[in-house]
PDB file of C-alpha atoms in Angstrom:
ATOM      1  CA  ALA T1221      -6.119   2.227  21.188  1.00  0.00           C
ATOM      2  CA  ALA T1222      -2.083   3.252  20.927  1.00  0.00           C
ATOM      3  CA  PRO T1223      -2.155   5.856  18.280  1.00  0.00           C
ATOM      4  CA  PHE T1224       0.329   3.764  16.011  1.00  0.00           C
ATOM      5  CA  THR T1225      -1.178   0.421  15.350  1.00  0.00           C
ATOM      6  CA  THR T1226      -0.109  -1.572  12.333  1.00  0.00           C
ATOM      7  CA  PRO T1227      -2.743  -4.595  12.620  1.00  0.00           C
ATOM      8  CA  ASP T1228      -1.801  -5.954   8.904  1.00  0.00           C
ATOM      9  CA  ALA T1229      -5.237  -7.133   8.288  1.00  0.00           C
ATOM     10  CA  ALA T1230      -6.727  -3.359   8.585  1.00  0.00           C
ATOM     11  CA  VAL T1231      -4.095  -2.499   6.091  1.00  0.00           C
ATOM     12  CA  ARG T1232      -4.436  -4.960   3.430  1.00  0.00           C
ATOM     13  CA  ARG T1233      -8.119  -4.404   3.910  1.00  0.00           C
ATOM     14  CA  THR T1234      -7.488  -0.587   3.722  1.00  0.00           C
ATOM     15  CA  LEU T1235      -5.621  -0.722   0.418  1.00  0.00           C
ATOM     16  CA  ARG T1236      -8.414  -3.050  -1.535  1.00  0.00           C
ATOM     17  CA  THR T1237     -11.332  -1.304  -3.618  1.00  0.00           C
ATOM     18  CA  SER T1238     -13.700  -3.776  -2.093  1.00  0.00           C
ATOM     19  CA  LYS T1239     -13.608  -6.476   0.805  1.00  0.00           C
ATOM     20  CA  GLY T1240     -13.105  -9.837  -1.024  1.00  0.00           C
ATOM     21  CA  SER T1241     -11.820  -7.861  -4.328  1.00  0.00           C
ATOM     22  CA  SER T1242      -9.791  -9.629  -6.098  1.00  0.00           C
ATOM     23  CA  GLY T1243      -7.982  -9.144  -9.734  1.00  0.00           C
ATOM     24  CA  PRO T1244      -7.411  -6.053 -11.112  1.00  0.00           C
ATOM     25  CA  ARG T1245     -10.145  -4.247  -9.161  1.00  0.00           C
ATOM     26  CA  ARG T1246      -8.128  -5.540  -6.227  1.00  0.00           C
ATOM     27  CA  TYR T1247      -6.250  -1.738  -5.624  1.00  0.00           C
ATOM     28  CA  GLN T1248      -8.401   0.058  -7.917  1.00  0.00           C
ATOM     29  CA  LYS T1249      -8.855   3.443  -5.982  1.00  0.00           C
ATOM     30  CA  LEU T1250      -5.076   3.148  -4.961  1.00  0.00           C
ATOM     31  CA  ASN T1251      -3.942   2.504  -9.134  1.00  0.00           C
ATOM     32  CA  ALA T1252      -6.146   5.633  -9.728  1.00  0.00           C
ATOM     33  CA  LEU T1253      -4.242   7.796  -7.013  1.00  0.00           C
ATOM     34  CA  LEU T1254      -0.830   6.446  -8.596  1.00  0.00           C
ATOM     35  CA  ASP T1255      -1.850   6.917 -11.727  1.00  0.00           C
ATOM     36  CA  ASN T1256      -0.634  10.299 -11.216  1.00  0.00           C
ATOM     37  CA  VAL T1257       2.649  10.168  -9.679  1.00  0.00           C
ATOM     38  CA  THR T1258       6.001  10.314 -11.342  1.00  0.00           C
ATOM     39  CA  PHE T1259       9.132   9.599 -10.285  1.00  0.00           C
ATOM     40  CA  VAL T1260      12.871  11.306 -11.699  1.00  0.00           C
ATOM     41  CA  MET T1261      15.916   8.713 -12.100  1.00  0.00           C
ATOM     42  CA  PRO T1262      19.297   9.448 -12.316  1.00  0.00           C
ATOM     43  CA  ASP T1263      20.185  10.231 -15.716  1.00  0.00           C
ATOM     44  CA  GLN T1264      22.468   6.508 -17.242  1.00  0.00           C
ATOM     45  CA  GLU T1265      25.629   6.965 -19.247  1.00  0.00           C
ATOM     46  CA  PHE T1266      27.308   3.625 -20.432  1.00  0.00           C
ATOM     47  CA  THR T1267      29.635   2.256 -23.360  1.00  0.00           C
ATOM     48  CA  LYS T1268      29.258  -0.643 -25.553  1.00  0.00           C
ATOM     49  CA  VAL T1269      31.387  -1.998 -27.983  1.00  0.00           C
ATOM     50  CA  PHE T1270      29.871  -2.688 -31.179  1.00  0.00           C
ATOM     51  CA  MET T1271      31.315  -3.647 -34.359  1.00  0.00           C
ATOM     52  CA  LEU T1272      35.063  -3.605 -32.706  1.00  0.00           C
ATOM     53  CA  SER T1273      34.435   0.251 -32.225  1.00  0.00           C
ATOM     54  CA  PRO T1274      33.417   1.528 -28.318  1.00  0.00           C
ATOM     55  CA  ALA T1275      29.722   2.973 -29.012  1.00  0.00           C
ATOM     56  CA  LYS T1276      28.553   5.611 -25.979  1.00  0.00           C
ATOM     57  CA  ILE T1277      24.924   5.492 -25.243  1.00  0.00           C
ATOM     58  CA  LYS T1278      23.239   8.476 -22.821  1.00  0.00           C
ATOM     59  CA  LEU T1279      19.910   8.570 -21.421  1.00  0.00           C
ATOM     60  CA  ARG T1280      18.535  11.881 -19.543  1.00  0.00           C
ATOM     61  CA  HIS T1281      15.660  12.949 -18.141  1.00  0.00           C
ATOM     62  CA  LEU T1282      14.411   9.285 -17.295  1.00  0.00           C
ATOM     63  CA  VAL T1283      10.791  10.015 -15.801  1.00  0.00           C
ATOM     64  CA  CYS T1284       8.576   6.529 -14.674  1.00  0.00           C
ATOM     65  CA  GLY T1285       4.471   6.955 -13.805  1.00  0.00           C
ATOM     66  CA  SER T1286       1.609   5.370 -14.780  1.00  0.00           C
ATOM     67  CA  MET T1287       2.073   3.214 -11.872  1.00  0.00           C
ATOM     68  CA  SER T1288      -0.670   0.583 -11.165  1.00  0.00           C
ATOM     69  CA  PHE T1289       0.380  -2.959  -8.800  1.00  0.00           C
ATOM     70  CA  GLN T1290      -1.789  -6.202  -8.367  1.00  0.00           C
ATOM     71  CA  ASP T1291      -0.624  -6.938  -4.917  1.00  0.00           C
ATOM     72  CA  ALA T1292       0.674  -5.711  -1.269  1.00  0.00           C
ATOM     73  CA  LEU T1293       1.249  -7.876   1.123  1.00  0.00           C
ATOM     74  CA  VAL T1294       2.324  -6.183   4.568  1.00  0.00           C
ATOM     75  CA  GLU T1295       3.412  -7.486   7.273  1.00  0.00           C
ATOM     76  CA  SER T1296       4.469  -6.114  10.753  1.00  0.00           C
ATOM     77  CA  ALA T1297       6.149  -6.409  14.406  1.00  0.00           C
ATOM     78  CA  ALA T1298       7.188  -4.650  16.899  1.00  0.00           C
ATOM     79  CA  ALA T1299      10.267  -4.380  18.987  1.00  0.00           C
ATOM     80  CA  PRO T1300      10.378  -5.511  22.197  1.00  0.00           C
ATOM     81  CA  ASP T1301      11.149  -2.225  23.389  1.00  0.00           C
ATOM     82  CA  ASN T1302       8.148  -1.103  22.022  1.00  0.00           C
ATOM     83  CA  GLN T1303       9.935   1.968  20.808  1.00  0.00           C
ATOM     84  CA  ALA T1304       9.544   0.572  17.032  1.00  0.00           C
ATOM     85  CA  VAL T1305       7.611  -1.561  14.778  1.00  0.00           C
ATOM     86  CA  ARG T1306       9.402  -3.618  11.860  1.00  0.00           C
ATOM     87  CA  VAL T1307       7.486  -3.459   8.410  1.00  0.00           C
ATOM     88  CA  HIS T1308       7.916  -5.791   5.476  1.00  0.00           C
ATOM     89  CA  ALA T1309       6.051  -4.729   2.473  1.00  0.00           C
ATOM     90  CA  ARG T1310       5.344  -6.815  -0.639  1.00  0.00           C
ATOM     91  CA  VAL T1311       4.107  -5.511  -3.752  1.00  0.00           C
ATOM     92  CA  SER T1312       4.432  -7.584  -7.040  1.00  0.00           C
ATOM     93  CA  GLY T1313       2.530  -6.446 -10.106  1.00  0.00           C
ATOM     94  CA  VAL T1314       3.560  -3.510 -10.680  1.00  0.00           C
ATOM     95  CA  ASP T1315       3.348  -1.708 -14.202  1.00  0.00           C
ATOM     96  CA  ILE T1316       5.184   1.484 -15.273  1.00  0.00           C
ATOM     97  CA  THR T1317       6.355   3.252 -18.071  1.00  0.00           C
ATOM     98  CA  CYS T1318       9.027   5.389 -18.312  1.00  0.00           C
ATOM     99  CA  SER T1319      10.185   8.056 -20.913  1.00  0.00           C
ATOM    100  CA  THR T1320      13.826   9.031 -21.778  1.00  0.00           C
ATOM    101  CA  ASP T1321      16.121  11.336 -23.672  1.00  0.00           C
ATOM    102  CA  TRP T1322      18.564   9.269 -25.243  1.00  0.00           C
ATOM    103  CA  ALA T1323      21.898  10.149 -27.501  1.00  0.00           C
ATOM    104  CA  TYR T1324      24.560   8.291 -29.094  1.00  0.00           C
ATOM    105  CA  THR T1325      28.077   8.634 -30.510  1.00  0.00           C
ATOM    106  CA  TRP T1326      29.894   6.044 -32.279  1.00  0.00           C
ATOM    107  CA  SER T1327      32.460   6.424 -34.428  1.00  0.00           C
ATOM    108  CA  PHE T1328      31.918   9.327 -36.684  1.00  0.00           C
ATOM    109  CA  PHE T1329      27.900   8.617 -35.953  1.00  0.00           C
ATOM    110  CA  SER T1330      25.483  10.381 -33.233  1.00  0.00           C
ATOM    111  CA  GLY T1331      22.112  10.922 -33.291  1.00  0.00           C
ATOM    112  CA  SER T1332      19.123  11.814 -30.025  1.00  0.00           C
ATOM    113  CA  GLY T1333      15.389  10.995 -29.879  1.00  0.00           C
ATOM    114  CA  LYS T1334      13.182  10.337 -26.769  1.00  0.00           C
ATOM    115  CA  ALA T1335      12.172   6.604 -25.621  1.00  0.00           C
ATOM    116  CA  THR T1336       9.080   5.072 -24.096  1.00  0.00           C
ATOM    117  CA  VAL T1337       9.665   2.523 -21.851  1.00  0.00           C
ATOM    118  CA  GLU T1338       6.700   0.029 -20.540  1.00  0.00           C
ATOM    119  CA  GLY T1339       7.395  -2.528 -17.645  1.00  0.00           C
ATOM    120  CA  ALA T1340       5.092  -5.338 -16.356  1.00  0.00           C
ATOM    121  CA  GLU T1341       4.949  -7.723 -13.168  1.00  0.00           C
ATOM    122  CA  ASN T1342       7.305  -5.509 -11.618  1.00  0.00           C
ATOM    123  CA  ALA T1343       8.240  -6.676  -7.680  1.00  0.00           C
ATOM    124  CA  VAL T1344       9.412  -4.799  -5.146  1.00  0.00           C
ATOM    125  CA  ASP T1345      10.195  -5.551  -1.849  1.00  0.00           C
ATOM    126  CA  VAL T1346      11.135  -3.705   1.374  1.00  0.00           C
ATOM    127  CA  ALA T1347      11.675  -3.931   5.198  1.00  0.00           C
ATOM    128  CA  LEU T1348      12.043  -0.801   6.957  1.00  0.00           C
ATOM    129  CA  GLU T1349      11.617   0.289  10.852  1.00  0.00           C
ATOM    130  CA  LEU T1350       9.698   2.458  12.095  1.00  0.00           C
ATOM    131  CA  ALA T1351      11.424   4.523  15.593  1.00  0.00           C
ATOM    132  CA  SER T1352       9.786   6.163  18.069  1.00  0.00           C
ATOM    133  CA  SER T1353      11.691   8.232  20.883  1.00  0.00           C
ATOM    134  CA  LEU T1354       9.093   6.842  23.057  1.00  0.00           C
ATOM    135  CA  SER T1355       7.082   3.561  23.742  1.00  0.00           C
ATOM    136  CA  LEU T1356       4.642   3.324  20.567  1.00  0.00           C
ATOM    137  CA  ASN T1357       1.974   3.632  23.019  1.00  0.00           C
ATOM    138  CA  ARG T1358       2.464   6.781  23.754  1.00  0.00           C
ATOM    139  CA  ALA T1359       3.757   8.381  20.354  1.00  0.00           C
ATOM    140  CA  ALA T1360       4.103   7.962  16.343  1.00  0.00           C
ATOM    141  CA  PRO T1361       7.318   7.654  14.577  1.00  0.00           C
ATOM    142  CA  THR T1362       9.220   9.900  13.932  1.00  0.00           C
ATOM    143  CA  LYS T1363      11.879   8.174  12.165  1.00  0.00           C
ATOM    144  CA  ALA T1364      12.170   5.670   9.442  1.00  0.00           C
ATOM    145  CA  THR T1365      15.307   3.117   8.162  1.00  0.00           C
ATOM    146  CA  VAL T1366      14.645   1.592   4.664  1.00  0.00           C
ATOM    147  CA  GLN T1367      16.872  -2.212   6.305  1.00  0.00           C
ATOM    148  CA  ASP T1368      16.454  -3.755   2.958  1.00  0.00           C
ATOM    149  CA  CYS T1369      15.126  -3.080  -0.777  1.00  0.00           C
ATOM    150  CA  LYS T1370      15.089  -5.606  -3.685  1.00  0.00           C
ATOM    151  CA  ALA T1371      13.307  -4.741  -7.112  1.00  0.00           C
ATOM    152  CA  GLN T1372      12.399  -6.887  -9.699  1.00  0.00           C
ATOM    153  CA  VAL T1373      12.293  -4.980 -12.876  1.00  0.00           C
ATOM    154  CA  HIS T1374      11.581  -6.169 -16.368  1.00  0.00           C
ATOM    155  CA  PHE T1375      10.686  -3.463 -19.502  1.00  0.00           C
ATOM    156  CA  LYS T1376       8.213  -5.647 -21.832  1.00  0.00           C
ATOM    157  CA  ASN T1377       8.367  -3.112 -24.670  1.00  0.00           C
ATOM    158  CA  MET T1378      11.004  -0.396 -25.771  1.00  0.00           C
ATOM    159  CA  GLU T1379      10.222   2.118 -28.500  1.00  0.00           C
ATOM    160  CA  PHE T1380      12.851   4.433 -30.185  1.00  0.00           C
ATOM    161  CA  THR T1381      12.150   7.666 -31.803  1.00  0.00           C
ATOM    162  CA  GLY T1382      14.018   9.802 -33.558  1.00  0.00           C
ATOM    163  CA  GLY T1383      14.735   9.060 -37.214  1.00  0.00           C
ATOM    164  CA  ILE T1384      16.841   6.622 -38.712  1.00  0.00           C
ATOM    165  CA  THR T1385      19.101   6.822 -35.695  1.00  0.00           C
ATOM    166  CA  ALA T1386      16.398   5.663 -33.494  1.00  0.00           C
ATOM    167  CA  SER T1387      16.266   1.890 -35.590  1.00  0.00           C
ATOM    168  CA  ILE T1388      20.138   2.327 -35.116  1.00  0.00           C
ATOM    169  CA  LEU T1389      19.795   2.398 -30.961  1.00  0.00           C
ATOM    170  CA  ASP T1390      17.419  -0.490 -31.563  1.00  0.00           C
ATOM    171  CA  THR T1391      20.845  -2.144 -31.941  1.00  0.00           C
ATOM    172  CA  PHE T1392      21.600  -1.122 -28.595  1.00  0.00           C
ATOM    173  CA  GLU T1393      18.527  -1.947 -27.152  1.00  0.00           C
ATOM    174  CA  GLN T1394      19.287  -4.844 -24.722  1.00  0.00           C
ATOM    175  CA  SER T1395      22.311  -2.743 -23.253  1.00  0.00           C
ATOM    176  CA  VAL T1396      19.036   0.016 -22.226  1.00  0.00           C
ATOM    177  CA  ARG T1397      17.418  -2.366 -21.306  1.00  0.00           C
ATOM    178  CA  THR T1398      19.839  -3.710 -18.520  1.00  0.00           C
ATOM    179  CA  ALA T1399      20.939  -0.153 -17.346  1.00  0.00           C
ATOM    180  CA  MET T1400      17.264   1.047 -16.750  1.00  0.00           C
ATOM    181  CA  GLU T1401      16.721  -2.437 -15.236  1.00  0.00           C
ATOM    182  CA  SER T1402      19.326  -2.011 -12.791  1.00  0.00           C
ATOM    183  CA  GLU T1403      18.210   1.408 -11.329  1.00  0.00           C
TER     184      GLU T1403
END
């Protein structure tokens, strides 16, 4: 057998908890691993006009984790020269929790605190090319190129803490949500 093969059915079977499982238990083992994975997102800064005065909002230390998903589809096809394989992966039903430090300044008011954001039913589509300098029958890929990546991110719940200023930031929730979903 070739050192690198990607039969779609084998990939799906490996990811599943048990053959024929469905629903939330389908990827139970992989979701247990993902639950402990965190990743850092870039800081965000934006301005929103409120009552004719600009409000500057900053999101810092944006960390996401506690990730799980409900379904994954992986399709692959070898390039005609057999030196690359094109892989398309779609992961759907992605749930994730993010936390961030926030701060705002508006007119002569300012404040800061923390926020927790929960996202549900998100999806990611990724197209990759995995390439080798030799035939894939002789060597595993050594280079990966992302050809396309699309994410659908929807946050269902945002909770701001930080006293009275957290209540003020609730006014800008839609702007914060839009900034975080666009990342």
